[in-house]
Amino acid sequence: MTFDTPGRGSLTRRVVRCPDRGGPSEPPDAPPGRSVHVIRSKPKVLLLSLAVTLALSACNREAPDDATAAADTQAPVLTLDESALPPVNRFQGNDLDQAIGACQDFNAHANGKWLAANDIPGDRTSWGSFEMLGERTLAIQRQLAEQAAADEGAAGVEKIAGDFWATGMDRARIEEQGIAPLRERLDRIDALDSPEAVAGYLRDSAAAGENVLFGFGASPDFKDSKVNIAYAMQGGLGLPDKTYYFEDGHKDKLAAYQEHAARVLTLSGVTADDAAAQAEAIVAFETRLADKSRARVELARDAELRYNPVTPAEADALTPNFPWTRFFESQGIDTPEMFSLAIPEFHREVDAMLADVPVDTWKAYLRFRTVDRASPFLSDDFVQANYDFYGKTLRGQQEIEPEWKRTLGTINSQVGETLGQLYVQVAFPPESKTRMDELVKNLSDALKVRIENLEWMGEETKQKAMEKWATFKPKIGYPDKWRDWSGLETGRDSYIGNVLAANAFNYRWNIDKIGQPVDPDEWFMPPQTVNAYYSSQRNEIVFPAAILQPPFFDPEADDAVNYGGIGAVIGHEMIHGYDDQGSRFGPSGNFENWWTEQDSAGFKALTDRLIEQFNGYEAAPGQFVNGKLTLGENIADLGGLAVSYDALQRAREGEEDPMIDGLTQDQRFFLNWATVWRRNFTPEELKVRLATDSHAPAGFRAAGAPSNLPAFAAAFGCKPADAMVRDGEARIVIW
């Protein structure tokens, strides 16, 4: 559960945020983000130690202790040229549109002028605070990657990041290689001659980290969150959601997808006539899978769908043409006593398709999906085809991203933590972590008081809620223990070769966790991610280093701005532990019911009203927000903003209102909250998000939660009849 979900994709998906064109391969609790604030006014040279124990001391230029001095001896010297970085995006009073009252349309009042003056860049499908921070962090990452690639003696994580950068930027070699790096895989697909051979190929490709048909990986057991078990999920679709295959509003995208499939097949060596026929068969194939898949809204609002514990023998009986005992053996792991075969109707359909779909159709599907997923890393004709459909047609992106951004996107999705180890030492001041520790404590204290004073919740449930509150685990900046990348071999010969090697390495790293204790130090986002998340099975709130900059966190700003920014983010992630799905997990992270029947009914009545509120928001003519799909994030926004406001009042109690630029403390609090959510979308991107994103469009997040808070109405002198005031029965208070 993330604070926001940017729209980027990659060949593999370690976290929910990536809208890969393939089926989801993430574990069920892997959350789905990306930038940086450099305070120094002039470039400085900092020694970078790859030992995590030296990360903050290196920034402070403190001497390492004896235990880590040896690790720092060979540390590379990197520089950060701040003059080459894009500016940060701070709240400014002159952004306000005084012609539109805050009480009438708060988003337009706070952001309207900025949105009108800031068009979406051609290589983006949205533009706002998150994207501006993304540009800044990418600029920092580019400097680090270039220097890592130029270091001929690089080793460890610096070598891996440098190899990815060097090969990704070597267009001449990529063009020369063309589709040759995939030839062995395509020949193997061409040789398939029976359903048994197809099943064997599916097993073997999965073992290489290239499963195109379904998701498989390790994640904590719903009933014992301290141990990882295997989860098999649905997948296999090239379009964002099953609704794209059936609803009239998506017919044009489905037709364009079929044309795209024919184009990719032709580029891969299939004749034009055969490619057209195969593309039609592929769409029919995926439509059949989609019919037995669950929609995004179903998966988002019912965590239990991901948990269907079965024995391997029971699974084999369900899918005799694809025996799971053989699958586990082929992956090189012990066959477990139990695993989760989620969405069993999907796997039953795959089993039936192995028997009744012609092998030639399977071959066409596997060929297309293999080449399509690899296209971003191949020669220009494949890259262009990938952009034309997934970027321009599907999301309205007017220009392809420059090569350097695409290469950094690959590094972040495949080996992000390698670059992250360099990033935090030039872009994460230790004072940011110190301040965050204080903010987290203040928000936690405020949440405790709110829970204790809830009028709609009984004492028995409150006691359980407080038990969960007491076990929240915050993680700030970067991992205490970095992941070991020593087994990944990369080089300068092939870009896609490095990508495929990382696929296999990451998959093996993940499935080797099956049956093992959960690692409490593991992170699901690299430090250079502008986002934050809550994990229900770990009961932890996580804030990567890159989000700790304006407009979220600004060491130069007053408390009101920071509580309206990062404070509300902290509150948001805490409240995810009590949203409609997080509330189904107990203090230990186990899936359990800790609610009385009466309180559960009261909670549902409140959340139903919040669904109704967001269902009423029209994002474009005839296109409305899906209140059910976005419920969890809306609960978190509403509660998180309220908790942060309370924390601000406690922190500033007895102090005089600073009244900055003619704005009160409370006004600046709410205005910075809105600043976080200034964002334009292309019409196509907006349509995709309305169908698939568990976050409401940004403008409705800017105004939706404040409209329920009396403190907002008081801050701006709103009257009961004003549009931004939800009074009496219309006002929703949950946490």
XYZ file of C-alpha atoms in Angstrom:
735
model
C 0.000 0.000 0.000
C 1.787 3.065 -1.230
C 1.395 6.796 -0.881
C 1.360 7.154 -4.648
C 1.859 4.933 -7.679
C 3.758 6.372 -10.640
C 3.139 4.839 -14.033
C 6.346 3.122 -15.043
C 7.010 -0.393 -16.207
C 9.848 -2.917 -16.473
C 10.563 -6.466 -17.526
C 10.186 -7.808 -14.005
C 8.232 -6.520 -11.035
C 9.571 -6.645 -7.504
C 6.935 -4.228 -6.286
C 3.314 -3.590 -7.010
C 3.939 -0.125 -8.446
C 5.276 -1.308 -11.781
C 2.603 -1.498 -14.501
C 4.459 -4.174 -16.445
C 2.585 -5.220 -19.537
C 2.856 -8.781 -18.336
C 1.019 -10.566 -15.569
C 1.851 -9.630 -11.990
C 4.717 -11.552 -10.460
C 4.851 -9.722 -7.160
C 4.214 -11.356 -3.795
C 0.826 -10.514 -2.316
C 2.070 -7.991 0.203
C 4.770 -6.401 -1.933
C 3.811 -2.809 -2.043
C 4.226 -0.671 -4.878
C 7.240 4.916 -6.694
C 10.603 8.118 -7.041
C 13.890 12.151 -6.050
C 16.353 14.210 -3.606
C 17.091 17.371 -1.654
C 20.709 18.477 -1.642
C 21.087 21.306 0.845
C 24.634 22.336 -0.021
C 24.876 25.424 -2.241
C 28.083 24.396 -4.005
C 29.288 21.049 -5.336
C 31.303 19.051 -2.850
C 33.302 15.867 -3.103
C 32.280 13.215 -0.617
C 33.938 9.921 0.118
C 31.460 7.139 -0.529
C 31.810 3.977 1.474
C 29.882 0.962 0.323
C 29.700 -0.271 3.905
C 26.267 0.590 5.253
C 27.674 1.162 8.704
C 29.569 4.149 7.319
C 26.753 5.705 5.330
C 25.919 8.599 7.610
C 29.407 9.037 9.044
C 30.721 9.475 5.501
C 28.267 12.341 4.980
C 29.519 13.887 8.223
C 33.162 13.251 7.314
C 33.602 11.356 10.568
C 36.388 8.822 10.833
C 35.260 5.174 10.493
C 35.798 2.820 13.360
C 38.397 0.026 13.160
C 35.838 -2.601 12.217
C 34.864 -0.760 9.063
C 38.031 1.162 8.175
C 39.168 -1.555 5.799
C 35.908 -1.414 3.871
C 36.375 2.305 3.333
C 39.960 2.035 2.097
C 38.893 1.255 -1.449
C 35.811 3.504 -1.439
C 35.343 5.349 -4.743
C 35.297 9.117 -4.900
C 32.161 10.506 -6.525
C 31.021 14.078 -7.020
C 27.620 15.693 -7.100
C 27.205 18.803 -9.241
C 24.226 20.554 -7.733
C 24.174 23.232 -10.423
C 23.046 20.608 -12.930
C 20.021 19.526 -10.875
C 16.412 20.616 -11.511
C 14.894 22.823 -8.791
C 12.770 21.498 -5.960
C 9.042 22.210 -5.846
C 8.106 24.197 -2.737
C 4.780 25.658 -1.705
C 4.690 29.372 -2.524
C 1.990 31.861 -1.620
C 1.939 33.366 -5.121
C 0.785 29.995 -6.501
C -2.652 30.604 -5.004
C -5.529 31.551 -7.272
C -7.328 34.221 -5.281
C -10.147 34.302 -7.858
C -11.254 30.857 -6.683
C -12.103 30.543 -3.018
C -10.537 27.831 -0.904
C -14.017 26.994 0.399
C -15.385 26.456 -3.106
C -12.687 24.384 -4.833
C -9.587 23.878 -2.728
C -7.552 22.133 -5.419
C -8.235 24.919 -7.918
C -7.463 27.559 -5.284
C -4.147 25.977 -4.283
C -3.022 24.465 -7.576
C -5.066 25.906 -10.435
C -2.559 28.573 -11.476
C 0.334 26.126 -11.307
C -1.524 23.440 -13.279
C -2.465 25.926 -16.005
C 1.136 27.123 -16.304
C 2.803 23.699 -16.308
C 2.074 21.521 -19.303
C 2.939 17.842 -19.290
C 6.373 17.289 -20.868
C 6.290 15.203 -24.022
C 8.039 12.221 -22.435
C 5.596 12.110 -19.516
C 1.944 11.161 -19.133
C 1.504 13.169 -15.938
C 3.283 16.127 -14.386
C 3.266 17.441 -10.862
C 5.075 17.331 -7.536
C 5.999 13.654 -7.738
C 7.268 13.948 -11.292
C 9.335 17.057 -10.505
C 10.995 15.208 -7.659
C 11.456 12.288 -10.031
C 13.344 14.499 -12.468
C 15.609 15.715 -9.710
C 16.463 12.288 -8.388
C 17.059 11.013 -11.921
C 19.537 13.825 -12.496
C 21.423 12.797 -9.350
C 21.312 9.145 -10.334
C 22.639 9.977 -13.791
C 25.700 11.632 -12.314
C 26.338 8.629 -10.072
C 25.781 6.083 -12.845
C 28.079 7.908 -15.259
C 30.867 7.998 -12.708
C 30.344 4.359 -11.769
C 30.532 3.362 -15.435
C 33.710 5.387 -15.954
C 35.526 3.708 -13.058
C 37.539 0.919 -14.684
C 38.373 -0.567 -11.307
C 34.815 -0.617 -10.012
C 33.657 -3.622 -8.045
C 30.580 -4.733 -6.165
C 27.454 -2.618 -6.436
C 29.286 0.171 -8.252
C 30.309 -2.262 -11.010
C 26.771 -3.597 -11.395
C 25.251 -0.120 -11.694
C 28.053 0.937 -14.034
C 27.630 -2.111 -16.279
C 23.905 -1.508 -16.623
C 24.488 2.155 -17.441
C 27.268 1.546 -19.950
C 25.416 -1.161 -21.876
C 22.083 0.661 -21.757
C 23.668 3.767 -23.268
C 25.609 1.861 -25.944
C 23.036 2.166 -28.732
C 25.492 1.097 -31.414
C 26.054 -2.305 -29.814
C 22.345 -2.729 -29.054
C 21.500 -1.989 -32.702
C 24.180 -4.387 -33.904
C 22.820 -7.201 -31.745
C 19.183 -6.650 -32.733
C 17.046 -9.590 -31.649
C 19.993 -11.984 -31.569
C 20.102 -12.148 -27.732
C 16.645 -13.760 -27.810
C 17.339 -16.196 -30.633
C 17.936 -19.221 -28.406
C 14.693 -18.603 -26.532
C 12.688 -18.139 -29.730
C 14.171 -21.287 -31.248
C 13.126 -23.202 -28.146
C 9.572 -21.867 -28.520
C 9.501 -22.727 -32.245
C 10.439 -26.317 -31.390
C 7.481 -26.921 -29.044
C 5.360 -29.748 -30.425
C 2.998 -30.911 -27.670
C 1.099 -29.710 -24.597
C 3.692 -31.480 -22.456
C 6.466 -29.557 -24.190
C 4.613 -26.282 -23.599
C 4.260 -27.090 -19.902
C 7.960 -27.914 -19.762
C 8.843 -24.614 -21.373
C 6.669 -22.735 -18.872
C 8.525 -24.406 -16.019
C 11.963 -23.735 -17.513
C 11.261 -20.095 -18.369
C 9.947 -19.541 -14.852
C 13.171 -20.940 -13.420
C 15.059 -18.316 -15.445
C 12.889 -15.532 -14.010
C 10.971 -15.106 -17.275
C 7.513 -16.447 -16.449
C 5.038 -14.696 -18.767
C 1.949 -16.611 -17.658
C 1.537 -16.301 -13.888
C 3.165 -14.755 -10.844
C 5.164 -16.912 -8.440
C 7.251 -15.966 -5.424
C 7.763 -15.866 -1.680
C 5.836 -13.760 0.813
C 4.826 -14.070 4.475
C 2.194 -16.643 5.330
C -1.140 -14.978 6.084
C -1.517 -17.185 9.155
C 2.125 -17.076 10.299
C 3.695 -13.822 9.161
C 7.141 -14.764 10.478
C 7.621 -17.412 7.774
C 7.654 -17.090 3.982
C 5.578 -19.420 1.851
C 5.122 -19.700 -1.916
C 2.327 -17.828 -3.664
C 1.155 -18.527 -7.210
C -0.887 -15.656 -8.657
C -2.817 -14.940 -11.828
C -1.083 -13.209 -14.743
C -0.545 -13.561 -18.468
C -2.356 -10.405 -19.643
C -0.744 -7.682 -21.736
C -3.358 -5.019 -20.982
C -3.679 -3.241 -17.611
C -6.780 -5.043 -16.339
C -9.289 -7.704 -17.323
C -11.855 -4.981 -18.012
C -9.859 -3.949 -21.103
C -10.874 -7.203 -22.775
C -14.615 -6.833 -22.235
C -15.820 -3.271 -21.658
C -16.947 -1.104 -24.565
C -14.958 1.852 -23.281
C -11.729 -0.047 -23.933
C -12.533 -1.520 -27.361
C -10.185 0.871 -29.155
C -7.296 -0.125 -26.882
C -7.980 -3.818 -27.394
C -7.942 -3.352 -31.162
C -4.720 -1.342 -30.928
C -3.195 -4.077 -28.773
C -3.933 -6.657 -31.460
C -2.235 -4.439 -34.039
C 0.713 -4.040 -31.677
C 1.008 -7.815 -31.266
C 1.112 -8.238 -35.049
C 3.798 -5.555 -35.319
C 6.003 -7.171 -32.676
C 5.635 -10.599 -34.244
C 6.590 -9.174 -37.627
C 9.663 -7.514 -36.150
C 10.618 -10.854 -34.620
C 10.666 -12.539 -38.040
C 7.086 -13.724 -38.616
C 5.569 -12.910 -42.030
C 2.994 -10.110 -42.055
C 0.061 -12.396 -42.934
C 0.982 -14.967 -40.289
C 1.579 -12.221 -37.726
C -1.916 -10.792 -38.252
C -3.542 -14.208 -37.793
C -1.396 -15.002 -34.759
C -2.181 -11.635 -33.164
C -5.901 -12.334 -33.438
C -5.359 -15.728 -31.790
C -3.261 -14.133 -29.043
C -6.005 -11.640 -28.161
C -8.535 -14.486 -28.025
C -6.095 -16.441 -25.829
C -5.645 -13.544 -23.395
C -9.386 -12.816 -23.385
C -9.965 -16.339 -22.196
C -7.417 -15.837 -19.405
C -8.992 -12.493 -18.526
C -12.407 -14.097 -18.170
C -11.092 -16.228 -15.303
C -8.959 -13.480 -13.752
C -9.942 -11.110 -10.971
C -10.188 -7.389 -11.703
C -7.912 -4.890 -9.998
C -10.752 -3.592 -7.864
C -11.455 -7.105 -6.554
C -7.828 -7.771 -5.674
C -7.424 -4.334 -4.114
C -10.427 -4.680 -1.840
C -10.155 -8.314 -0.775
C -6.713 -9.359 0.453
C -8.022 -12.851 1.170
C -8.209 -13.567 -2.567
C -4.431 -13.902 -2.515
C -4.511 -16.621 0.119
C -5.720 -20.065 -0.898
C -3.585 -22.601 0.987
C -3.402 -26.013 -0.662
C -1.137 -29.038 -0.547
C 0.848 -29.826 -3.698
C -1.289 -32.949 -4.132
C -4.467 -30.849 -4.042
C -2.952 -28.435 -6.540
C -1.958 -31.294 -8.849
C -5.525 -32.550 -8.790
C -6.766 -29.096 -9.797
C -4.276 -28.758 -12.682
C -3.253 -32.250 -13.839
C -1.745 -30.895 -17.066
C 0.520 -28.617 -15.035
C 1.500 -30.579 -11.907
C 2.806 -28.309 -9.189
C 5.051 -30.983 -7.693
C 6.992 -30.966 -10.976
C 6.951 -27.168 -11.007
C 8.577 -26.924 -7.569
C 11.160 -29.517 -8.574
C 11.961 -27.582 -11.766
C 12.548 -24.404 -9.766
C 15.211 -26.100 -7.680
C 13.384 -25.757 -4.380
C 11.947 -28.308 -1.982
C 8.295 -29.122 -2.511
C 6.508 -27.479 0.432
C 3.787 -29.055 2.510
C 1.533 -26.108 1.638
C 1.478 -23.076 -0.655
C -1.062 -20.486 -1.761
C -2.616 -21.199 -5.155
C -4.392 -17.857 -5.448
C -7.288 -17.390 -7.878
C -7.701 -21.159 -8.450
C -10.202 -20.607 -11.264
C -7.441 -18.907 -13.252
C -5.048 -21.830 -12.848
C -7.812 -24.291 -13.682
C -8.370 -22.406 -16.936
C -4.662 -22.470 -17.778
C -4.735 -26.216 -17.251
C -7.696 -26.556 -19.612
C -5.970 -24.367 -22.199
C -2.917 -26.599 -22.137
C -5.219 -29.383 -23.295
C -7.484 -27.657 -25.808
C -5.583 -24.658 -27.205
C -3.522 -25.579 -30.290
C 0.195 -25.733 -29.682
C 0.741 -23.221 -32.496
C -1.363 -20.674 -30.584
C 0.674 -21.272 -27.461
C 3.833 -20.769 -29.509
C 2.541 -17.488 -30.939
C 1.558 -16.268 -27.474
C 4.886 -17.227 -25.896
C 6.865 -15.725 -28.776
C 4.967 -12.451 -28.614
C 5.128 -12.092 -24.830
C 8.837 -12.969 -24.763
C 9.748 -10.391 -27.399
C 7.277 -7.785 -26.163
C 8.625 -7.835 -22.605
C 12.189 -7.629 -23.917
C 11.479 -4.860 -26.447
C 12.607 -1.921 -24.252
C 16.097 -3.461 -24.177
C 16.447 -4.330 -27.869
C 17.170 -2.317 -31.024
C 15.341 0.886 -31.920
C 12.542 -0.695 -33.961
C 11.486 -2.774 -30.952
C 11.861 0.160 -28.558
C 9.737 2.320 -30.857
C 7.003 -0.325 -31.123
C 6.927 -0.648 -27.340
C 6.604 3.103 -26.872
C 4.029 3.550 -29.644
C 1.553 1.259 -27.920
C 2.292 1.266 -24.184
C 3.345 4.903 -24.035
C 1.547 6.838 -26.753
C -1.586 4.818 -27.490
C -2.348 3.464 -24.037
C -1.260 6.433 -21.889
C -1.029 9.455 -24.188
C 2.733 9.973 -23.889
C 3.700 12.271 -26.768
C 7.453 11.630 -26.844
C 9.593 8.666 -25.965
C 11.799 9.156 -22.947
C 15.459 9.849 -23.700
C 17.745 6.861 -23.485
C 19.358 7.960 -20.225
C 16.017 8.028 -18.402
C 15.017 4.636 -19.763
C 18.346 3.178 -18.688
C 17.987 4.546 -15.170
C 14.466 3.120 -15.077
C 15.950 -0.277 -15.854
C 18.599 0.068 -13.161
C 15.969 1.038 -10.597
C 13.642 -1.827 -11.451
C 16.317 -4.511 -11.780
C 19.141 -3.546 -9.402
C 17.859 -0.417 -7.687
C 19.518 -1.020 -4.357
C 22.976 -1.029 -5.953
C 22.557 2.563 -7.074
C 20.722 3.332 -3.852
C 23.833 2.595 -1.809
C 25.600 5.389 -3.673
C 22.592 7.693 -3.648
C 22.033 7.899 0.101
C 25.561 9.024 0.761
C 25.373 12.099 -1.452
C 21.670 12.904 -1.134
C 20.495 11.979 2.363
C 21.699 14.348 5.095
C 21.757 12.714 8.546
C 19.682 15.583 9.955
C 16.790 14.420 7.758
C 16.695 11.079 9.521
C 16.903 12.743 12.930
C 13.983 15.020 12.112
C 11.974 12.116 10.697
C 12.427 10.128 13.908
C 10.888 13.041 15.793
C 8.009 13.433 13.340
C 7.195 9.721 13.395
C 7.034 9.774 17.192
C 4.788 12.846 17.194
C 2.440 11.310 14.619
C 2.382 8.025 16.526
C 1.436 9.811 19.740
C -1.337 11.713 17.957
C -2.710 8.512 16.434
C -2.817 6.874 19.852
C -4.937 9.730 21.212
C -7.328 9.585 18.257
C -7.864 5.844 18.670
C -8.467 6.226 22.385
C -11.126 8.881 21.728
C -13.023 7.229 18.880
C -16.729 7.468 19.634
C -17.883 4.772 17.226
C -15.514 2.010 18.432
C -16.019 -0.143 21.517
C -13.371 -0.709 24.183
C -12.671 -4.335 23.228
C -11.773 -3.427 19.655
C -9.892 -0.329 20.799
C -7.663 -2.498 22.949
C -6.754 -4.603 19.913
C -6.209 -1.485 17.825
C -3.828 -0.178 20.474
C -1.933 -3.460 20.491
C -1.363 -3.008 16.782
C -0.364 0.635 17.264
C 2.281 -0.437 19.780
C 3.981 -2.728 17.257
C 4.306 -0.305 14.305
C 7.872 -0.447 12.963
C 9.190 2.639 11.121
C 11.989 2.432 8.548
C 13.556 5.663 7.371
C 15.975 6.473 4.563
C 17.556 3.174 3.595
C 17.960 -0.387 4.888
C 19.961 -1.121 8.006
C 21.335 -4.111 6.111
C 21.941 -3.920 2.373
C 21.050 -6.814 0.140
C 23.947 -9.010 -1.020
C 24.481 -8.668 -4.794
C 27.696 -10.680 -4.962
C 26.127 -13.513 -6.971
C 25.014 -11.308 -9.867
C 27.430 -11.311 -12.800
C 27.156 -8.374 -15.195
C 29.370 -7.098 -17.987
C 29.754 -4.660 -20.862
C 28.789 -7.021 -23.702
C 24.980 -6.948 -23.724
C 22.317 -4.689 -22.202
C 19.573 -7.267 -22.334
C 22.085 -9.848 -21.203
C 22.471 -7.873 -17.980
C 18.695 -7.521 -17.681
C 18.116 -11.254 -18.133
C 20.900 -12.052 -15.669
C 19.240 -9.771 -13.103
C 15.871 -11.397 -13.781
C 17.271 -14.818 -13.000
C 19.223 -13.542 -9.988
C 16.249 -11.686 -8.481
C 13.920 -14.627 -9.028
C 16.331 -17.046 -7.385
C 16.858 -14.626 -4.485
C 13.091 -14.453 -4.005
C 12.167 -18.125 -4.209
C 15.064 -19.145 -2.003
C 13.135 -17.402 0.786
C 10.305 -19.960 0.576
C 10.129 -21.823 3.853
C 12.588 -19.404 5.480
C 11.992 -16.844 8.251
C 10.890 -13.404 7.076
C 13.795 -10.943 6.988
C 12.696 -7.929 9.068
C 15.363 -5.732 7.425
C 14.144 -6.225 3.849
C 12.852 -3.210 1.898
C 10.524 -3.187 -1.118
C 11.678 0.184 -2.486
C 15.216 1.463 -3.114
C 16.201 4.670 -1.283
C 15.975 6.813 -4.436
C 12.202 6.252 -4.652
C 9.846 9.196 -4.124
C 7.162 7.252 -2.307
C 6.374 5.521 0.970
C 4.533 2.344 1.908
C 2.931 0.271 4.629
C 3.264 -3.505 4.829
C 0.350 -5.203 6.553
C 2.143 -8.507 7.151
C 5.153 -6.758 8.676
C 3.186 -3.911 10.292
C 5.875 -1.486 9.159
C 5.858 2.002 7.665
C 8.681 2.776 5.243
C 9.975 6.134 3.995
C 12.754 5.998 1.372
C 15.319 8.789 1.457
C 14.146 10.478 -1.741
C 10.738 11.492 -0.412
C 12.357 13.548 2.343
C 12.510 16.805 0.376
C 10.084 19.577 -0.636
C 7.155 19.691 -0.814
C 7.058 16.732 1.569
C 9.918 17.616 3.895
C 11.722 20.944 3.887
C 14.276 21.759 6.606
C 13.972 25.415 5.636
C 10.198 25.517 6.124
C 8.036 26.028 9.193
C 6.351 23.183 11.053
C 2.990 23.727 9.377
C 4.427 23.024 5.921
C 6.239 19.886 7.043
C 3.253 18.498 8.942
C 1.039 19.154 5.912
C 3.591 17.319 3.766
C 5.664 14.501 5.247
C 3.611 14.495 8.455
C 0.498 13.633 6.493
C 2.495 10.972 4.597
C 3.542 9.406 7.900
C -0.042 9.510 9.134
C -1.256 8.092 5.809
C 1.010 5.049 6.080
C 0.074 4.455 9.717
C -3.624 4.586 8.883
C -3.088 1.935 6.211
C -2.754 -0.433 9.152
C -6.409 0.369 9.869
C -7.877 0.731 6.366
C -10.396 -1.743 4.989
C -7.659 -4.315 4.229
C -4.918 -3.438 6.725
C -7.496 -3.772 9.498
C -7.830 -7.456 8.628
C -4.288 -8.090 9.895
C -3.397 -8.142 13.575
C -0.421 -6.748 15.529
C 1.818 -9.658 14.544
C 0.976 -9.308 10.847
C -1.224 -12.389 10.791
C -4.516 -12.383 8.910
C -7.051 -12.398 11.742
C -10.309 -10.806 12.859
C -9.756 -8.574 15.891
C -13.067 -6.718 15.562
C -16.302 -7.163 17.460
C -19.267 -7.718 15.195
C -20.793 -4.374 16.144
C -17.603 -2.386 15.510
C -17.013 -4.157 12.214
C -20.491 -3.153 11.056
C -19.905 0.430 12.208
C -16.595 0.585 10.356
C -18.190 -0.685 7.149
C -20.965 1.877 7.393
C -18.369 4.653 7.586
C -16.270 3.295 4.725
C -19.375 2.892 2.567
C -19.988 6.604 2.985
C -16.420 7.346 1.893
C -16.936 5.162 -1.182
C -20.024 7.194 -1.979
C -18.129 10.478 -1.576
C -15.458 9.504 -4.099
C -17.922 7.872 -6.487
C -19.353 11.356 -6.894
C -16.130 12.879 -8.238
C -16.158 13.270 -12.036
C -12.579 13.184 -13.325
C -13.527 13.778 -16.978
C -16.885 13.999 -18.735
C -18.657 10.740 -17.981
C -15.614 9.279 -16.169
C -15.961 8.995 -12.403
C -13.602 7.937 -9.636
C -14.146 4.363 -8.443
C -14.729 4.840 -4.735
C -14.376 1.139 -4.006
C -11.091 0.717 -5.910
C -9.590 3.750 -4.143
C -11.096 3.122 -0.711
C -7.926 2.100 1.113
C -5.991 5.154 -0.035
C -8.905 7.456 0.727
C -9.184 6.085 4.262
C -5.435 6.636 4.688
C -5.613 10.199 3.332
C -8.537 11.116 5.578
C -7.069 9.638 8.741
C -3.480 10.577 7.969
C -4.299 14.239 7.410
C -6.374 14.390 10.605
C -3.638 12.723 12.659
C -0.980 15.050 11.280
C -3.112 18.105 12.033
C -3.505 16.931 15.626
C 0.246 16.334 15.881
C 0.953 19.856 14.622
C -1.319 21.351 17.260
C 0.428 19.354 19.991
C 3.889 20.296 18.687
C 3.021 24.015 18.541
C 0.887 24.161 21.684
C 1.407 27.397 23.602
C 3.410 28.986 20.763
C 2.366 32.015 18.767
C 1.055 31.495 15.235
C 3.959 32.544 12.949
C 1.619 34.027 10.263
C 3.939 33.698 7.249
C 3.136 35.595 4.024
C -0.255 36.528 5.449
C -1.206 32.872 5.945
C -1.968 31.247 9.275
C -0.316 28.093 10.474
C -3.416 26.018 9.731
C -3.814 27.490 6.263
C -0.208 26.654 5.403
C -0.729 23.125 6.694
C -3.622 22.440 4.345
C -2.085 24.343 1.444
C 1.063 22.242 1.505
C -1.082 19.112 1.575
C -2.653 20.362 -1.644
C 0.757 21.227 -3.098
C 1.747 17.575 -2.808
C -1.212 16.730 -5.061
C -0.744 19.217 -7.884
C -0.735 17.049 -10.989
C -1.849 17.084 -14.620
C -2.674 13.901 -16.547
C -3.011 13.145 -20.231
C -6.584 12.029 -21.003
C -5.326 8.534 -21.805
C -3.306 8.258 -18.608
C -6.272 9.437 -16.573
C -8.456 6.773 -18.147
C -5.942 4.034 -17.330
C -5.654 5.210 -13.744
C -9.403 5.382 -13.215
C -9.581 1.733 -14.257
C -6.518 0.375 -12.465
C -5.066 2.719 -9.836
C -5.996 2.281 -6.188
C -5.236 5.996 -5.722
C -7.808 8.610 -6.718
C -6.640 11.276 -9.208
C -4.495 13.833 -7.414
C -6.912 16.770 -7.441
C -9.525 14.788 -5.552
C -6.942 13.790 -2.970
C -6.063 17.462 -2.474
C -9.685 18.326 -1.667
C -11.357 15.081 -0.584
C -9.888 14.627 2.891
C -9.875 18.332 3.899
C -13.568 18.629 3.076
C -14.300 16.286 5.989
C -12.218 18.165 8.564
C -13.788 20.975 10.627
C -10.273 22.353 11.081
C -10.121 23.065 7.343
C -13.395 24.994 7.369
C -12.223 26.955 10.400
C -8.853 27.725 8.838
C -10.385 29.329 5.755
C -13.569 30.691 7.311
C -15.851 28.412 5.293
C -19.612 28.466 5.770
C -21.826 25.366 6.045
C -23.234 25.922 2.547
C -19.791 26.093 0.889
C -18.832 23.310 -1.516
C -15.743 22.318 0.496
C -17.705 21.812 3.712
C -19.136 18.412 4.511
C -21.199 19.115 7.588
C -23.430 17.072 9.857
C -24.283 13.628 8.470
C -22.279 14.347 5.327
C -19.015 14.646 7.261
C -17.033 11.412 7.511
C -14.745 10.653 10.445
C -13.206 7.195 10.593
C -9.837 7.324 12.369
